[in-house]
Amino acid sequence: MADWDRQRSRLADRLRSRVSDETVLAAIASVPRHRFVPTDRRHDAYTDRPLPIGSGQTISAPHMVAIMAELLDLSPGDQVLEIGTGCGYHAAVTAELVGPENVYSVEYHASLADEACDTLEVTGYGDVSVRAGDGKQGWSEHAPYDRTYLTCAAPEFPGPLVDQTRDGGVLLAPLGDGQQRLIRAEKQADGTLNRADHGGVRFVPLQ
Ligand code: SAH
């Protein structure tokens, strides 16, 4: 077994204390995080912490990606909208769970979107769709989504994202200006959100 593979399966094992969904742990054990981080950070790719990825942005810590995947309760075939592609790592983990062709991701910085596309392509997740633009507007062409999540912190769930999520679907985001809370919301038939607070978190702000 190659050293990267060994490090990655050890990381997935360590996350078992925080995440019980075995399909999520298998996804973490599959996605080559070292291919997504900048070359000079590769040695840290399988430590459980966020890393800088350029343009002042960061790749989330693996445990946060795993916790979000578990909270989203993803199944094969779910249509998923991600806001904040970054380096594409989180999108790849989601792709493991729902299938790459079902993942749509919007990234504000065109340079990051381009790089993420290239990395997703060479790592076998080329069917993930990435677009550069303002994630607050969502991606209406492929709506409705079963699941919508943000990897950057917003004051509130942006209206277009709520609209583009189907009734009975789930939204997940870090919400708050200063102190952020990870909020999971189920969209009710009347369009209102049924929220649950999953604790304090720290993400880069939505632009
Ligand atoms: N999921 C990413 C983590 C990205 S950090 C990964 O696995 O690497 C959050 C990302 O959100 C950054 O790349 C940032 O540029 C992006 N972002 C911030 N505001 C945004 C907006 N309004 N629309 C889309 N993306 C945004």
XYZ file of C-alpha atoms and ligand atoms in Angstrom:
233
model
C 0.000 0.000 0.000
C 1.392 3.405 -0.907
C 2.266 5.726 1.937
C -0.474 8.241 1.024
C -3.070 5.459 1.077
C -1.891 4.291 4.476
C -1.993 7.815 5.906
C -5.465 8.336 4.472
C -6.947 5.154 5.900
C -5.450 6.064 9.297
C -7.125 9.465 9.067
C -10.496 7.833 8.303
C -10.005 5.548 11.324
C -9.306 8.493 13.616
C -12.499 10.233 12.446
C -14.511 7.254 13.667
C -14.744 8.932 17.099
C -16.714 11.818 15.561
C -18.521 10.289 12.613
C -20.387 6.976 12.636
C -21.620 6.783 9.032
C -19.348 4.165 7.442
C -20.123 5.345 3.900
C -18.800 8.801 4.855
C -15.642 7.288 6.375
C -15.171 5.206 3.221
C -15.459 8.386 1.128
C -12.785 10.084 3.265
C -10.628 6.968 2.844
C -11.063 7.160 -0.952
C -10.460 10.803 -1.900
C -6.743 11.621 -2.357
C -6.655 14.855 -0.330
C -2.912 15.251 -1.056
C -3.767 15.858 -4.733
C -6.051 18.765 -3.787
C -3.748 20.721 -1.459
C -0.846 22.889 -2.707
C 2.304 20.832 -3.343
C 4.196 22.441 -0.453
C 1.406 21.344 1.958
C 1.159 17.736 0.846
C 3.002 16.427 3.894
C 0.099 17.817 5.987
C -2.683 16.491 3.736
C -3.717 13.726 6.157
C -3.510 15.672 9.385
C -6.993 16.638 10.500
C -6.788 20.377 9.996
C -7.655 23.121 7.525
C -4.911 24.202 5.073
C -4.412 27.331 2.948
C -5.206 26.840 -0.767
C -4.465 30.322 -2.172
C -6.581 33.443 -2.799
C -6.846 33.763 1.005
C -9.020 30.636 1.169
C -8.717 27.356 3.045
C -9.627 23.709 2.528
C -11.765 22.585 5.485
C -10.433 20.047 7.980
C -11.361 16.458 7.082
C -13.481 16.042 10.231
C -15.608 19.051 9.202
C -16.120 17.657 5.690
C -17.095 14.296 7.234
C -19.459 15.856 9.781
C -21.157 17.895 7.053
C -21.499 14.837 4.811
C -23.061 12.898 7.678
C -25.492 15.725 8.508
C -26.512 15.978 4.853
C -27.458 12.291 4.896
C -26.409 11.798 1.255
C -27.593 8.887 -0.908
C -26.523 7.810 -4.405
C -28.386 9.873 -6.998
C -29.074 12.884 -4.761
C -28.703 16.161 -6.669
C -26.372 18.349 -4.626
C -25.482 22.044 -4.837
C -22.249 23.139 -3.166
C -21.361 26.811 -2.648
C -17.595 27.348 -2.298
C -15.664 24.822 -4.413
C -12.254 25.939 -3.125
C -9.795 23.257 -4.198
C -12.589 20.759 -4.925
C -11.833 18.325 -2.095
C -15.206 18.584 -0.365
C -16.971 18.246 -3.737
C -15.003 15.033 -4.380
C -16.083 13.571 -1.021
C -19.697 14.451 -1.873
C -19.194 12.899 -5.316
C -18.134 9.615 -3.684
C -21.493 9.530 -1.892
C -23.943 10.673 -4.593
C -22.056 10.161 -7.867
C -19.943 12.880 -9.528
C -22.548 13.670 -12.198
C -24.950 14.778 -9.448
C -22.680 17.406 -7.871
C -22.903 21.087 -8.871
C -20.481 23.528 -7.277
C -20.155 27.309 -7.525
C -16.893 29.109 -6.695
C -16.469 32.887 -6.431
C -12.785 33.002 -7.456
C -12.384 31.996 -11.134
C -8.756 30.940 -10.553
C -9.812 28.487 -7.818
C -12.709 27.206 -9.956
C -10.307 26.516 -12.852
C -7.796 24.730 -10.656
C -10.504 22.706 -8.924
C -11.832 21.579 -12.321
C -8.378 20.381 -13.345
C -7.809 18.539 -10.062
C -11.258 16.924 -10.139
C -10.567 15.778 -13.705
C -7.206 14.137 -12.956
C -8.455 12.484 -9.756
C -11.404 10.835 -11.506
C -14.163 13.237 -10.463
C -14.349 15.025 -13.821
C -18.142 14.691 -13.981
C -18.557 17.134 -11.082
C -19.867 20.429 -12.532
C -18.045 23.585 -11.424
C -18.904 27.154 -12.339
C -17.292 30.456 -11.363
C -19.782 32.967 -10.015
C -21.615 34.265 -6.995
C -22.922 31.311 -5.031
C -25.608 33.454 -3.385
C -27.508 33.118 -6.656
C -27.178 29.329 -6.672
C -27.290 27.467 -10.000
C -30.888 27.573 -11.132
C -30.426 25.537 -14.359
C -30.025 22.305 -12.391
C -32.538 22.994 -9.598
C -34.251 21.625 -7.625
C -31.559 20.117 -5.413
C -32.069 17.447 -2.779
C -29.226 18.897 -0.739
C -27.571 22.341 -0.672
C -24.557 23.259 1.440
C -22.195 26.179 1.890
C -18.497 25.894 2.731
C -18.314 29.615 3.551
C -20.204 31.486 6.260
C -23.287 33.552 5.397
C -25.404 35.753 7.668
C -28.463 33.683 6.657
C -29.375 31.045 4.031
C -29.482 33.085 0.785
C -33.050 33.185 -0.617
C -32.200 31.762 -4.065
C -30.572 28.725 -2.413
C -33.710 28.048 -0.365
C -35.805 28.426 -3.531
C -33.577 26.003 -5.476
C -33.800 23.281 -2.797
C -36.777 20.938 -3.141
C -39.496 20.651 -0.495
C -38.324 18.057 2.000
C -34.712 18.772 0.982
C -31.911 19.800 3.328
C -29.734 22.930 3.546
C -26.556 23.047 5.615
C -24.339 26.069 6.265
C -22.213 27.921 8.747
C -24.383 30.928 9.621
C -23.464 34.107 11.487
C -21.294 37.182 11.051
C -18.936 36.902 13.989
C -19.723 33.716 15.881
C -20.784 31.067 13.405
C -23.079 28.103 14.033
C -23.439 25.086 11.757
C -27.149 25.054 10.910
C -29.025 22.194 9.240
C -32.444 23.070 7.891
C -35.151 20.895 6.370
C -37.304 22.719 3.868
C -40.984 22.200 4.667
C -43.797 21.912 2.115
C -44.817 25.516 2.896
C -41.291 26.731 2.128
C -40.305 27.436 5.754
C -37.154 25.970 7.293
C -37.066 23.590 10.214
C -33.656 24.280 11.795
C -31.266 22.459 14.066
C -28.072 23.963 15.508
C -24.985 21.726 15.317
C -22.592 23.911 17.265
C -19.931 26.569 16.806
C -17.710 26.461 13.687
C -15.202 28.662 11.841
C -15.336 29.129 8.060
C -14.161 31.857 5.685
C -16.935 34.394 5.001
C -19.180 34.303 1.924
C -18.120 37.134 -0.435
N -14.992 23.150 0.047
C -13.724 23.758 -0.127
C -13.429 24.747 0.974
C -13.490 26.067 0.429
S -13.321 27.439 1.542
C -12.600 22.750 -0.271
O -12.832 21.564 -0.100
O -11.512 23.166 -0.588
C -14.725 28.383 1.015
C -14.774 28.756 -0.427
O -15.955 29.556 -0.617
C -13.610 29.586 -0.919
O -13.008 28.959 -2.005
C -14.266 30.911 -1.339
O -13.640 31.511 -2.463
C -15.684 30.469 -1.645
N -16.683 31.547 -1.635
C -16.758 32.614 -0.816
N -17.804 33.382 -1.130
C -18.426 32.800 -2.181
C -19.569 33.124 -2.990
N -20.293 34.211 -2.777
N -19.895 32.276 -3.988
C -19.158 31.152 -4.227
N -18.064 30.807 -3.501
C -17.704 31.614 -2.497
